[in-house]
Structures are given as C-alpha cells and as structure tokens.
Amino acid sequence: MSDTTAHEEPELIQLLTPEGELTGHPDYPLEISADEVRALYRDLVLVRRVDSEAVSLQRQGELGLWASLLGQEAAQIGSARALTDRDMAFPSYREHGVAWCRGIEPEELLGMFRGVTNGGWDPHEHGLHLYTIVIGSQALHATGYAMGIQRDGAVGEDGSAVIAYFGDGATSQGDTNEAFNFAAVDNAPVVFFCQNNQWAISEPQGRQSRAPIYRRAAGYGFPGMRVDGNDVLACLAVTRAALTNAREGNGPTLVEAFTYRMGAHTTNDDPSRYRASAELDEWKAKDPILRVRRYLENNGLADDAFFASVDEEAERIGEQVRTQCRALPDPEPLEIFDEVYAEPNVHIDQQRSEFAEYLASFEGAGAEGGR
Amino acid sequence: MSDTTAHEEPELIQLLTPEGELTGHPDYPLEISADEVRALYRDLVLVRRVDSEAVSLQRQGELGLWASLLGQEAAQIGSARALTDRDMAFPSYREHGVAWCRGIEPEELLGMFRGVTNGGWDPHEHGLHLYTIVIGSQALHATGYAMGIQRDGAVGEDGSAVIAYFGDGATSQGDTNEAFNFAAVDNAPVVFFCQNNQWAISEPQGRQSRAPIYRRAAGYGFPGMRVDGNDVLACLAVTRAALTNAREGNGPTLVEAFTYRMGAHTTNDDPSRYRASAELDEWKAKDPILRVRRYLENNGLADDAFFASVDEEAERIGEQVRTQCRALPDPEPLEIFDEVYAEPNVHIDQQRSEFAEYLASFEGAGAEGGR
Amino acid sequence: MTSKLTISKAINAGLRAAMEHDPKVLVMGEDVGRLGGVFRVTDGLHKDFGADRVIDTPLAESGIVGTAIGMALRGYRPVVEIQFDGFFFPATNQTFTQLAKMRRRSAGKLSVPLVIRIPYGGGIGAVEHHSESPEAYFTHTPGLRVMTIANPEDAYWGIQQAIRSEDPVIFLEPKRRYYEKAEVDTGTAFDDALSMGAARIARPGTDATLLAYGPMIKTALQAAEADTDHSLEVIDLRSLAPVDYPTIVESVKRTGRLVLTHEATLTGGPGAEIAARVTEECFYHLESPVIRVTAFDTPYPQSRLEEHYLPDLDRVLDGVDRAFAY
Amino acid sequence: MTSKLTISKAINAGLRAAMEHDPKVLVMGEDVGRLGGVFRVTDGLHKDFGADRVIDTPLAESGIVGTAIGMALRGYRPVVEIQFDGFFFPATNQTFTQLAKMRRRSAGKLSVPLVIRIPYGGGIGAVEHHSESPEAYFTHTPGLRVMTIANPEDAYWGIQQAIRSEDPVIFLEPKRRYYEKAEVDTGTAFDDALSMGAARIARPGTDATLLAYGPMIKTALQAAEADTDHSLEVIDLRSLAPVDYPTIVESVKRTGRLVLTHEATLTGGPGAEIAARVTEECFYHLESPVIRVTAFDTPYPQSRLEEHYLPDLDRVLDGVDRAFAY
Ligand SMILES: Cc1ncc(C[n+]2csc(CCOP(=O)(O)OP(=O)(O)O)c2C)c(N)n1
Ligand SMILES: Cc1ncc(C[n+]2csc(CCOP(=O)(O)OP(=O)(O)O)c2C)c(N)n1
Ligand SMILES: [Mg+2]
Ligand SMILES: [Mg+2]
C-alpha cells in the first residue's frame, strides 16, 4: 500500500534557542535591532503580568473566569507584532498577548471575563475582532474577511491580510477545516495561526490529530509549517513571511506554533487531574521569556536597569489591571434589550418597557426583590 | 517560504488502459480469472442498464427524480466487489452500482426516487446503509460504525471493515473532514471512497478543492491515493488493498476514484448550462465498460455469445425495472405516523386517529377532497 | 412601470436592483453562478456582475454562512443562498451563535447585514430534505429577522428590503410558488414600497381571521373563496419575526376567531406562539380557541404522502369549521 | 437502598448502573474521560470501564453525534455529552436530519438508541454560550424525545430510562442545580421507577397550576411556598417531548389558571405550544389566559445581567398575580 503520509520528525523552525542563542534560520532571515528585541521582551513580560494579575482577580471573585496565556506569550507577541494597522486579527479567547499588541486596554479585555460585557472593544478601531468562544467559528469569519479584502483590491503592494488564531483542539472542528478549504479555493489573504499548546482542556494533542497539525495545510493545497511557539523571534519571522505572502496575493498559510499551556485551561480547570507535572517542568526549561532575557544578557544588549524598569512597568500595569477591573461598572438591567437589532423592533421595545415598569414597581418597596 | 505542497502531477493508479490493455500495477497485483472479469463486465453492463431505464422512467413520470451513475460504473462495481458480507457500506445517493453488488432489488432502489419510501431496503440484511442525501453526513456514520467494529474486536483475521462513499463536492463539507479526523485518531477500519466525477452539480472540481483530493488524507495522518475510476480492475485492486489494511487494524485510507459524471447531476439538471460537450467526448473515450470489453475481446476471453447473453440479460432487467417500478404501491395515508418513534407515543397516536377520522369523513362524500 | 413576473423572476429582479444600487451587495452559495441556482433565482447575475460578486462556493453551508459573516464584517452585504431548506442545518452554529448574536455581543459596534435566502416548504414531489419548513427554529432565535413572501410584489421589494436591513434576515422563499405570476410595480421608489415589517390584509372579512404566510397564502385565499357560509379575513403575515401583532389583534378582536395555517409541524411551530400571544391579547374577544391547521408532528414523509401531510384547502376549511363549532 | 446524592452524582450513578447493566452502553464526548467531564458527571467511568467505553473525542460536536449514530447502527448505545448548551449547534445537522429521522427513513428497520446529554440553562455566572436553553429547537423536531430533570431521583432513573429507550433522547441537565442534594432510592427495580414520560405533580394545589421543568422547578416550588394568598399546584413536566397533556389538562381544568415558566426565551419557547394546546383543550375552563414567565427575547446577556434576565421568584409571583388579575 503506497502511503502518502510522511512520518519523518517534523521540522521545528527556531531562531532563538532556549539557552538564548540566536541561531537564525536560512528560510526566515530576520533583521532585528536590539531595540526591537528589548521591545519584544517588554511585551512578553507585561502580558504575562496582565495575565497573572487577571488570574488573581478571578481568585478574588472580581472575574467570573480567566483563560491564562501563560507559556504562550511568544507565540502571541511574535505573531501579532508581525501585523500592520491594515491587517485584521480574529482571536479565539486566550489571545491576550495579541490584544495587547492591538492596543486593547486591560479594562476592555477583562469586561467579558467579569461578565459586564460579551465583547469589550471596537473591532474596527483596533483591527482585532472580538473574542470568539465557539471553537473554530472565527476561522471562517477570518476567511470571509480576507475574501472581502480581495474584493476590495487590497492585495498586492501595501496590501492587507488577516490572521486567524485558534488552538490545537480547534483543528478538529468542521468549521476550521472548511475555512482551510474556502481560503485555499479562493486564495484568500489569510494566515491560520494555530497555537498548539498540546492540550484541549484535558485532551492531549494525540486525541485531536494523528498527524502533525501543520501538515493539514498541504492537503488543502497551501503551505504549512511548524514554528517554535516559545521563540518570539521565530514566531515573528515566520508570521511576517506568511502575512507578506498573503498580502501579495499568494494565498493562505498555516502556521503551527508549537508551545505549551503552562497553566490550567481556565481558572475553572484542575490540570492535576489529567497531566503529569513533569511535563510542565520540561516546558519550563523552554520558557519564552527566559530565552529572550538570556539572549539580551549574554550579548550585552540590556542591563539591569532595563530589566528593572520593565519589572517596574509590570508592577504599574498590574496595579492598573486591578484598578480598572474593580472600576468596571455593572451594566444597567435595561441594557438586556439593547442592540439586539439595529432596526426599530416593537417587540423588544415592548418587553423593555414592561420590564422597566416591573422594576419600577419595586421602587419604594425597599430593596429590589423585597416582596 | 517553505512550501509543503507538492505540485507534481498526481499518480493515477491504473491496471487496464482505455484501449483494453492490462498493464497491471506493481503496488496492486491483481490475480483475476477470466470468469471474474466477465462477471465484472456483466455487472457494469447491467447497472448501466438499470440506470438508463430509471432515467426513462423518470421521463415518463414514474419516478420523481433520478441521479444517474452513468460513467461511474467501474468505480462503484470495482470498489463494491471488494467488499465481503462482513463489511458495511455507507452510500451517498448515486451508488446504484454498489447497491447492485449488495443485492438490492430494483424495486427497493427505486422506491425513494418514486417517493413511496424514504429508505427502501434493510441495511442490516444487505450490509448497505440507506442512501444519505445530506452531503457528508454518512462519512461520520461510517466512521462511527467502524469504531463499533473495533470495539467488537472484529478487526484482525476475518475482520470487518466499512466503506464510505461520497463525491468530490462532499470533501468540502465539515462532516467529511471531521470523519477523516475521527477515523485517523481512532485508527478506525474505514475506507473513504471518493468518486471524483469532476462536478458537484454545476461546480467544477476546482471550486471544491485546490489540491488533488486524495492528498487530503496525509494531512490527517493516513494514506490516500488516486485511482482511475473508470478502470474497474484498478478500483477493485486498490479498494481491496485498502479494505484488507483496514480489516487488519491498520486504519483508514482515502481512495479517490478519478471518474466522470457523464450524465446530468440528476434528471432535474441541465448540464449544457455549465459545461462544454467536448469534455464529455473526452471522457467517452475512457468509458469504463468499453475497455473491459476490449480487453475480453482482444484476449479472446469472451465470444459474441457471451456479449449477446449479457445484452439479453440487460433487456430482461430493464423490463424488470419497469415492471417493478410501476407495481410499487403507494403508501397508505396513515403511514405518515408510522415509525416516528419506537416507543408508544400518545401524541402521534392522537394525530393519527384524528386524521383517520378526518379522512373517514370524506368517505361516502364521493371523491376524497370532494367537499 | 409594471411587469408580469413569477416569484422567482421577481426575486431575481430584486437581487439585480440591489446589486446595481450598492456595489457591496454580493451573492454567494452553491451553484448560484453559471447555473443561476437550481431554481434559477440568480440567473444571469454571474454573467452581468462577475464571479467576484456572484460566488460559487464550496459545498459547505457552515462555510458559506461563516465566510459571509466575515465579508459582512469587512463591509459587504452578502446574500447567501441555501440550496434547499433541509440543507440549512450545517449552518446552524454560524447562524445562531455568531450571526444572530454579533450585534449584541459587540454592543452595537458590529453590524452583520447578511441575508440568508432559503427556498422552503413542500409540495414539489421531491426526495427527503427538500421540503422542510424550518421557520420556527429561526423565529425562536433572538437577533434574527425572518421574512417570507407570497407574491411577486413582495418578492421583488422584500428581497431589497432584506438586503438594506442592517440586521441579519432569513428570507424564506415558498418554492412551490416560485412560478406563480403577477404584476409587479417595479417603478415605485424603494422607500414607498410597503414595509415587510407589516402584515397585510390579503382579503378583508368579518366572521373569522385566517392567518397564513408564504406558500399557504394561496390556499388561505382559496379557502376564503370557497367558504360561502362565512366571511373570512385573510392575513398574510410576511414578517415572521418580529410579528406584526397590532394588525392581527385588531382583526381578531373584530372577528372573534382565529384560524392559522402553516406547513411547519404543529408542535412549537410559528403558530404556537401566535396562538398563545393572541389568546393573551384577545382573551375576552375570542369565541373559540385559536385553531391551527398544520403539518403533523412527524418527519416530512415520502413525497407520495405529502398531499396528505401538508395542510390543504379541505383541511383549512375543516379548521374554519372547527372554529365555528365553538 | 437510598443515598443522598447531588443531581450530578445521581446522573453519574445512573450512567454507571446503565454501563454495568449493558456492555453496549458507551460514553463519549469532550473531556469525559480522564477529567470526568467539566462538571464531573462522568467521573470515574473512564477508570472503571476503560477508554474503549468512555471515549475522549476530538473537539467536534458534529463528529461526536455523527460517529455516535454510526456506533448505534452497529448495535451500541452511546451516551454523548455536549459540554455546554451553546456548543450543541455544530451538531444540529446530524441531530435533526439524521438522528431524528433515521427510524422513519428506514421504516423502522433502523434504531438509533442514542442519548445526547446537555448541561443547560443559566445562572452560573458564565461567559457567553454557557447558559443557553435550547429545548424548543428539540421539541419542534419530530423523532426526538426530550427529557429534563429537576431532582436527583429523576436524574438517576431518568438517564437510565433514556439509555434504554429505543428512540433518540435529548437529556437536558439543569447545570445550576447540579449540586442540589436529595435522597435517591437506588434500590427500586428499574421497571418500578416512575416513567419519565409522565409529568409529576410536585406540589398539589387548588387555585392555579404552575408549570415548570428542570432548573425552574426549585423556583416554582419556592413561589408556591411564598404565595400565601393562593394554593398553587406545581407540575414538573419532566418530558418536554412528548408532553404529558392529560396530567396538565386535568390540573388546569381543576384550577382554571395556568402560569408557566422556563428559562428559554418567550417567543416560540416550549411554553408557547403548551399555552396554545392547553387553551384548546381547556377553553371553557380557563379563567385567565395562560401566563408565561420566561427569559426575554434577546440573546442571553453578559452574566452580570442574568439575574434580571432569568425568571426568578419575584417574576414568577408577578406572573401568578397577573393570572389572578383576570
Ligand atoms: C464548539 C465548542 N465546543 C466546545 C467548547 C468548550 N471548550 C472551550 S475551550 C475547549 C478546548 C479548546 O482547545 P484548543 O482549541 O486546543 O484551545 P486552547 O484552549 O488549548 O487554547 C473546549 C472543548 C467550545 N468552546 N466550543
Ligand atoms: C448539505 C447539502 N447541501 C447541498 C445539497 C444539494 N446537493 C445535492 S448533490 C450536490 C452536489 C454534490 O456533489 P458531489 O459531492 O461531487 O457528488 P455528485 O453529485 O457529483 O455525485 C448538492 C450541492 C445536499 N444534498 N446536501
Ligand atoms: Mg490547546
Ligand atoms: Mg461530484
């Protein structure tokens, strides 16, 4: 039986080793200044801090839930820093690093997890669509958006592209695969960026896919590659190449960022039920921040003052996250009826006014519900 | 940008050329007697006849619709003759050749197209599931059935396998791709048999997929190959190998049978609106029946008497199809309420008896509806 | 300017008018391009507007609606065709969890002006999945508008109104009535056409109200004609979500009786809500309970049974009789 | 033998009993294996029955239901878990066009004894898609049975009855009540347990009937307790499809009033059909229209608004007052 499955070990594109050695990669030459690397380091540290602060806020009851990006900072910062203002990103629900790069304020980010909004920011303003919770759905929106870019004639020089974020688990969903296919058939300017963090809640990657994920792309007729997702430089270089390719009209690419979810799936989850701590230790050695720090230190590109100033900034941002979160106002009850429809809707209006009357009936009766 | 898409011309596995020359194939040695080839020839001719008879019956108003298999006889007969009694097949809606091999009577086959039933045969008895109209759905049923076979311990020696039939258009559907993935992850004994007849109604294959379809398999981690779908021997040999592989516990295979829909999509369709007749002429030269006849003739394996007897049998079967079709009784009105549920259901019972009463109210009033 | 058009041709003309009016309007779906759709509703559009605006998509309904959402987010106004009612279901997730909720999710920052056209209903002698009436799934989903049409005039204007709406619209086309013909005044200004939000009194009457929509309007009018004992007022609902209750309630308060009919199955069909709501609003006016004449609570049967399964003239008249029996 | 169990533990015990009773019973879904499900309803089953019978599936709901159908066709009895109500929708096509219609399509030659378990409803402070009440989509779909539970006893027996049913069952679990505890008599013989087909009078009363199911039963009982002016009869529907109308109609004929409540949105919710039907059957007995106390016709809001969105004790009492105002 002729077997078209290649079983060699997949190549992992890496530019910066865990030890902080800049090896580079022949296919992905990256011209990057010390300033730029320091800026990436700052991004990584600060988003980790926003994240850990959010985890604490959830523990304190200030957030209903939080999905931590711990361990995935490089994949997110690297890929998102490859975007321009003209590009559009479609995140899943864990892309706080991407949101950071797109200029989302913590208060906008936390609203959904606090339950004061289901969205949070203006997608058009930031070039970042809202978080999408139903796994795989946004891959199709991204593809359609990219098909719109094509129809705007916005490919070619100064072209625009789209990036769709999703996880390893999401690659099992019909929608994700339909998105691959629509994008391929239409040659749409979209980069599919899969953060393979090895787990979909409790299910290891092997329960989701038998082949390495990046190979899926070839079956749909476009390139795919696996990048070291804990290497911010590799993620930047590979995503940049894929985006350029898309913007120039050469169609989609699938980038599999090989990384690790160092924390729980969400604050509701208890990973000790399903995975061994040794695995975590292994990945700690590949920490995405540590290697950048080592690189900067080893090459004398940053001094203690720099690292201290980043840490201080992290403190300030941690504080900001706490303050902004607690200050988020609860929505008014009648907001339930807002923005269900754009057009006037007598039916909704009637329910709104009936409910307003009902609420008013408690006024004066002391506490609401004080029947 | 490293491109994992291989752009070479895909290999087409062929054992018997359009000119009737038996070339064989190193990977798919086929030991086949003259008797067996003659039997295949007979299958091909007879199903073509059943099919053309059904087309006429539709024209005469005896059937509401017919989906012709014209041109796809070899793909269906070759693959289905590779099945054993222990195997299970999940067809789409055009697999009349498969149904033939599984012992379905014309009357059972025509019922659905005449509108007297939505099913027609006993799937357990024939090892052939019912026709499935919602594109892609049956690929998952087939995979689940194969997962059941695994759990029965029915892989290994004397094992069982499943074959799922679908078209090129169906490869775009989420369900089909989810089926590929479930089958791969579970290593389920299922052969995905895609008849790429170049068209999904009016859409050419290029609107469905950018890469050759068989390559999809590698992305999910199992083998895929393209076989000449107009070559009954190649279809038999390749499907047999894939089924054997599945039965032995080596998991799924995707077989793309490269063929052509020589007729309209269904009797409702008018292909002149969207495709050039030159294309049809090209494929006529590759007719699946002609090449077997040439082979038999060129090698003195069948004489005129044989061909005449097959033609006569075809006549008889044509007659049988006509008679059986016209004799199919209309269902009784109250059958509407049958087999909605297995368990007693007072709600349905009530609607049945009310409707029975209602119908009875017309009796004596002359013609039904004669208010 | 009036022309005599079938419903299918009127939708086609409406699509064409919308595409001419706004270059952001796109048509997409299976076989909508060169073939012009299996019902030819998009006939000629591919030729005149090109493959970029009339898109033959891969065979994947979730993909169609999902990418159309993305295009709408980019500023387009896609009009999606689902080939047959029974093939909508793969698109349920995109329609219910994404399309219907996007505006609300974004607190109004995102609009998804998408129209999903679905030929629906039975009576065409088809095989399974080609005769479904899924409207109640949509009307139970907040965030969607649901329209249907019963004549070429509404077909022509309705599709244009649906396309100009900033809300997502499910546009249900009664396939067995595609070839019904009538005069359409295509000369009216867009803004002067009767809004699809309003129900229409298709035939005034005094003794009972007969409510229907889409494919059943023709039957309802026949029933009103046939019932020489009573003067039946026929209302064409037109908008299934939101429902124009003022028109219905005013009529029922006058007539005291409501008979309604649809091809959708009884239990939880659109008629259930209308019956419940009208009973609330007309409790002291109703002389009989609301009578529903619908398909049975079974899967759509094989086509040789559909004449019995679908509510027809006799069953509607029987329903009217039942209402008057109180 | 009785033990004090939460609803979630009672379902777990029921699943275990079913798996012990019949080796063909399988459990499948996302995270149902080693993790025991995000609500721990399948806790321990993977350890005791192995990965072949407790299957962690790929993340694809259509795939889960579709392969489960295939397994059922092979003779298994799969119990599928959909992780949250809002994630059912990708499985709509397999559920509506395949699962629900397979028996009818095959004229009874095929059985698909499949159970789809869905934790449903709001009130847990979750993010979007984790608080939906999709029951009306199912009850409008012929071929499906729909059950829900409100106490550990029904949880334990209900899941077993669902699994033994030859029909496909949508088994809706009120997730905000998962941790409610009560005595369960696990010693009863299977055949002696109250059939889930029957509604249950959860509290007898004489002045009005208060109908609820699943998560709203607790609220309904509290309302009956709190309303010292009226004697309210509380009915727990239990089976949403088919509905046990005789029990409801008998009660309403006695009390003359029906108030019903559910978390599903008003328009086209399960209450619409019940209101319509009860009005038909009790037309001369009803002293007020059927009053429905439900969620509003909007998408489920952000969690900080859910206390206002969901019908609560006060709104149910307000509904009762409205019924008595007639
Ligand atoms: C359609 C759907 N099914 C189930 C879920 C519940 N769920 C939320 S996250 C998750 C796992 C996702 O894994 P992956 O795609 O790898 O992303 P990760 O969480 O690891 O970033 C699941 C099953 C969902 N959100 N959507
Ligand atoms: C989900 C779904 N969408 C649309 C259709 C309508 N339809 C019937 S056949 C067909 C084309 C199928 O093409 P292909 O899979 O290549 O099979 P072929 O008809 O060529 O054998 C379409 C779009 C359907 N049956 N199911
Ligand atoms: Mg993951
Ligand atoms: Mg085809």
Short mmCIF file of C-alpha atoms in Angstrom, two decimals, chain C residues 135-323:
data_model
loop_
_atom_site.label_atom_id
_atom_site.label_comp_id
_atom_site.label_asym_id
_atom_site.label_seq_id
_atom_site.Cartn_x
_atom_site.Cartn_y
_atom_site.Cartn_z
CA GLU C 135 -39.05 28.75 10.17
CA ALA C 136 -39.75 28.15 13.86
CA TYR C 137 -36.08 27.46 14.53
CA PHE C 138 -35.36 30.95 13.28
CA THR C 139 -38.24 32.76 14.93
CA HIS C 140 -37.15 31.35 18.28
CA THR C 141 -33.67 32.84 17.81
CA PRO C 142 -33.31 36.42 19.05
CA GLY C 143 -31.28 38.63 16.75
CA LEU C 144 -32.66 37.27 13.50
CA ARG C 145 -35.35 38.83 11.38
CA VAL C 146 -37.43 36.34 9.44
CA MET C 147 -39.36 37.27 6.33
CA THR C 148 -41.35 35.29 3.86
CA ILE C 149 -43.21 36.15 0.71
CA ALA C 150 -46.36 35.04 -1.03
CA ASN C 151 -46.44 37.07 -4.21
CA PRO C 152 -44.10 38.60 -6.79
CA GLU C 153 -44.54 42.13 -5.45
CA ASP C 154 -43.30 41.14 -2.00
CA ALA C 155 -40.61 39.04 -3.63
CA TYR C 156 -39.27 42.00 -5.53
CA TRP C 157 -39.42 44.53 -2.72
CA GLY C 158 -38.91 42.12 0.13
CA ILE C 159 -35.53 40.92 -1.01
CA GLN C 160 -34.39 44.50 -1.45
CA GLN C 161 -35.63 45.48 1.98
CA ALA C 162 -33.91 42.45 3.45
CA ILE C 163 -30.65 43.42 1.80
CA ARG C 164 -30.83 47.00 3.01
CA SER C 165 -31.59 45.94 6.56
CA GLU C 166 -28.69 46.29 8.98
CA ASP C 167 -29.94 43.17 10.74
CA PRO C 168 -29.44 39.64 9.54
CA VAL C 169 -32.51 38.42 7.70
CA ILE C 170 -33.65 34.90 6.99
CA PHE C 171 -35.53 35.23 3.73
CA LEU C 172 -37.83 32.28 3.16
CA GLU C 173 -38.99 31.63 -0.38
CA PRO C 174 -42.02 29.37 -0.92
CA LYS C 175 -40.52 27.11 -3.53
CA ARG C 176 -43.72 25.52 -4.72
CA ARG C 177 -44.98 29.02 -5.55
CA TYR C 178 -41.87 30.14 -7.43
CA TYR C 179 -43.72 30.04 -10.70
CA GLU C 180 -46.83 31.95 -9.65
CA LYS C 181 -47.15 35.08 -11.73
CA ALA C 182 -48.48 38.55 -11.03
CA GLU C 183 -47.96 42.20 -11.85
CA VAL C 184 -45.10 43.88 -10.03
CA ASP C 185 -44.77 47.62 -9.90
CA THR C 186 -41.02 48.00 -10.19
CA GLY C 187 -41.43 51.72 -10.71
CA THR C 188 -42.25 52.57 -7.10
CA ALA C 189 -39.48 54.27 -5.19
CA PHE C 190 -37.79 51.91 -2.75
CA ASP C 191 -38.99 53.92 0.22
CA ASP C 192 -42.59 53.81 -0.92
CA ALA C 193 -42.89 50.06 -1.03
CA LEU C 194 -44.92 48.52 1.77
CA SER C 195 -42.54 47.60 4.57
CA MET C 196 -42.13 43.86 5.06
CA GLY C 197 -42.44 44.53 8.78
CA ALA C 198 -46.19 44.93 8.39
CA ALA C 199 -48.65 42.13 7.93
CA ARG C 200 -51.06 42.61 5.05
CA ILE C 201 -54.77 42.01 4.97
CA ALA C 202 -54.89 39.97 1.81
CA ARG C 203 -58.65 39.78 1.84
CA PRO C 204 -60.93 41.58 4.24
CA GLY C 205 -63.65 39.69 6.07
CA THR C 206 -65.77 39.82 9.17
CA ASP C 207 -66.51 36.39 10.62
CA ALA C 208 -63.13 34.87 11.31
CA THR C 209 -59.49 35.68 10.75
CA LEU C 210 -57.45 33.27 8.68
CA LEU C 211 -53.75 33.79 9.19
CA ALA C 212 -51.13 32.35 6.86
CA TYR C 213 -47.84 33.14 5.19
CA GLY C 214 -45.66 32.07 2.31
CA PRO C 215 -46.91 29.02 0.44
CA MET C 216 -50.15 28.82 2.40
CA ILE C 217 -51.45 32.23 1.36
CA LYS C 218 -52.73 30.86 -1.90
CA THR C 219 -54.53 28.08 -0.07
CA ALA C 220 -55.90 30.50 2.50
CA LEU C 221 -57.31 32.74 -0.21
CA GLN C 222 -58.87 29.72 -1.90
CA ALA C 223 -60.43 28.76 1.38
CA ALA C 224 -61.86 32.22 1.88
CA GLU C 225 -63.29 32.00 -1.60
CA ALA C 226 -64.66 28.51 -1.06
CA ASP C 227 -66.31 29.17 2.27
CA THR C 228 -69.56 30.71 1.20
CA ASP C 229 -71.00 30.42 4.71
CA HIS C 230 -68.55 32.79 6.33
CA SER C 231 -66.71 35.95 5.51
CA LEU C 232 -63.08 35.15 6.22
CA GLU C 233 -60.43 37.80 6.62
CA VAL C 234 -57.09 36.55 5.30
CA ILE C 235 -53.92 37.99 6.78
CA ASP C 236 -50.55 37.49 5.14
CA LEU C 237 -48.02 37.60 7.96
CA ARG C 238 -44.98 38.46 5.78
CA SER C 239 -42.66 39.08 8.69
CA LEU C 240 -42.38 36.02 10.91
CA ALA C 241 -40.02 37.80 13.30
CA PRO C 242 -40.95 40.24 14.55
CA VAL C 243 -44.65 39.55 14.12
CA ASP C 244 -46.97 42.47 13.46
CA TYR C 245 -49.34 41.77 16.35
CA PRO C 246 -51.29 45.01 16.14
CA THR C 247 -52.69 44.04 12.74
CA ILE C 248 -53.56 40.52 13.87
CA VAL C 249 -55.04 41.56 17.19
CA GLU C 250 -57.15 44.27 15.61
CA SER C 251 -58.56 41.72 13.17
CA VAL C 252 -59.20 39.03 15.76
CA LYS C 253 -60.91 41.47 18.07
CA ARG C 254 -63.24 42.26 15.18
CA THR C 255 -63.88 38.68 14.07
CA GLY C 256 -63.61 36.81 17.37
CA ARG C 257 -61.99 33.81 15.75
CA LEU C 258 -58.53 32.95 14.53
CA VAL C 259 -57.60 30.03 12.33
CA LEU C 260 -53.99 29.82 11.32
CA THR C 261 -52.18 27.55 9.00
CA HIS C 262 -48.60 26.68 8.13
CA GLU C 263 -46.62 23.85 6.60
CA ALA C 264 -44.32 23.65 9.59
CA THR C 265 -45.13 20.92 12.06
CA LEU C 266 -47.66 21.72 14.77
CA THR C 267 -45.71 21.39 17.99
CA GLY C 268 -43.68 24.51 18.55
CA GLY C 269 -44.41 25.78 15.06
CA PRO C 270 -44.79 29.53 14.49
CA GLY C 271 -48.50 29.14 15.11
CA ALA C 272 -47.95 28.10 18.70
CA GLU C 273 -46.55 31.48 19.66
CA ILE C 274 -49.15 33.36 17.69
CA ALA C 275 -51.94 31.35 19.30
CA ALA C 276 -50.51 31.91 22.77
CA ARG C 277 -49.95 35.58 22.27
CA VAL C 278 -53.22 36.35 20.54
CA THR C 279 -55.06 34.49 23.28
CA GLU C 280 -53.33 36.69 25.85
CA GLU C 281 -54.20 39.86 23.99
CA CYS C 282 -57.71 38.91 22.90
CA PHE C 283 -58.77 36.79 25.85
CA TYR C 284 -62.19 38.36 26.18
CA HIS C 285 -62.77 38.57 22.45
CA LEU C 286 -62.12 35.03 21.35
CA GLU C 287 -65.20 32.93 20.76
CA SER C 288 -63.17 29.85 20.08
CA PRO C 289 -59.63 28.83 20.81
CA VAL C 290 -57.13 29.59 18.09
CA ILE C 291 -57.29 26.71 15.63
CA ARG C 292 -54.08 25.61 13.98
CA VAL C 293 -54.05 23.73 10.69
CA THR C 294 -50.55 22.48 10.10
CA ALA C 295 -48.40 19.57 9.08
CA PHE C 296 -48.33 16.66 11.50
CA ASP C 297 -45.65 16.15 14.11
CA THR C 298 -43.73 13.67 12.04
CA PRO C 299 -40.75 13.97 9.74
CA TYR C 300 -41.74 15.16 6.28
CA PRO C 301 -42.91 11.96 4.60
CA GLN C 302 -42.00 10.41 1.29
CA SER C 303 -43.47 12.56 -1.47
CA ARG C 304 -46.34 10.23 -2.32
CA LEU C 305 -47.78 11.12 1.06
CA GLU C 306 -47.20 14.83 1.01
CA GLU C 307 -50.67 15.71 -0.24
CA HIS C 308 -51.97 14.23 2.99
CA TYR C 309 -49.26 15.66 5.15
CA LEU C 310 -49.50 19.26 4.06
CA PRO C 311 -52.47 21.32 5.12
CA ASP C 312 -54.64 21.79 2.05
CA LEU C 313 -57.82 23.56 1.16
CA ASP C 314 -60.03 20.94 2.78
CA ARG C 315 -58.07 20.86 5.98
CA VAL C 316 -58.10 24.62 6.23
CA LEU C 317 -61.86 24.63 5.71
CA ASP C 318 -62.17 21.90 8.31
CA GLY C 319 -60.21 24.14 10.67
CA VAL C 320 -62.58 27.00 9.98
CA ASP C 321 -65.50 24.71 10.70
CA ARG C 322 -63.90 23.69 13.97
CA ALA C 323 -63.53 27.32 14.95
#
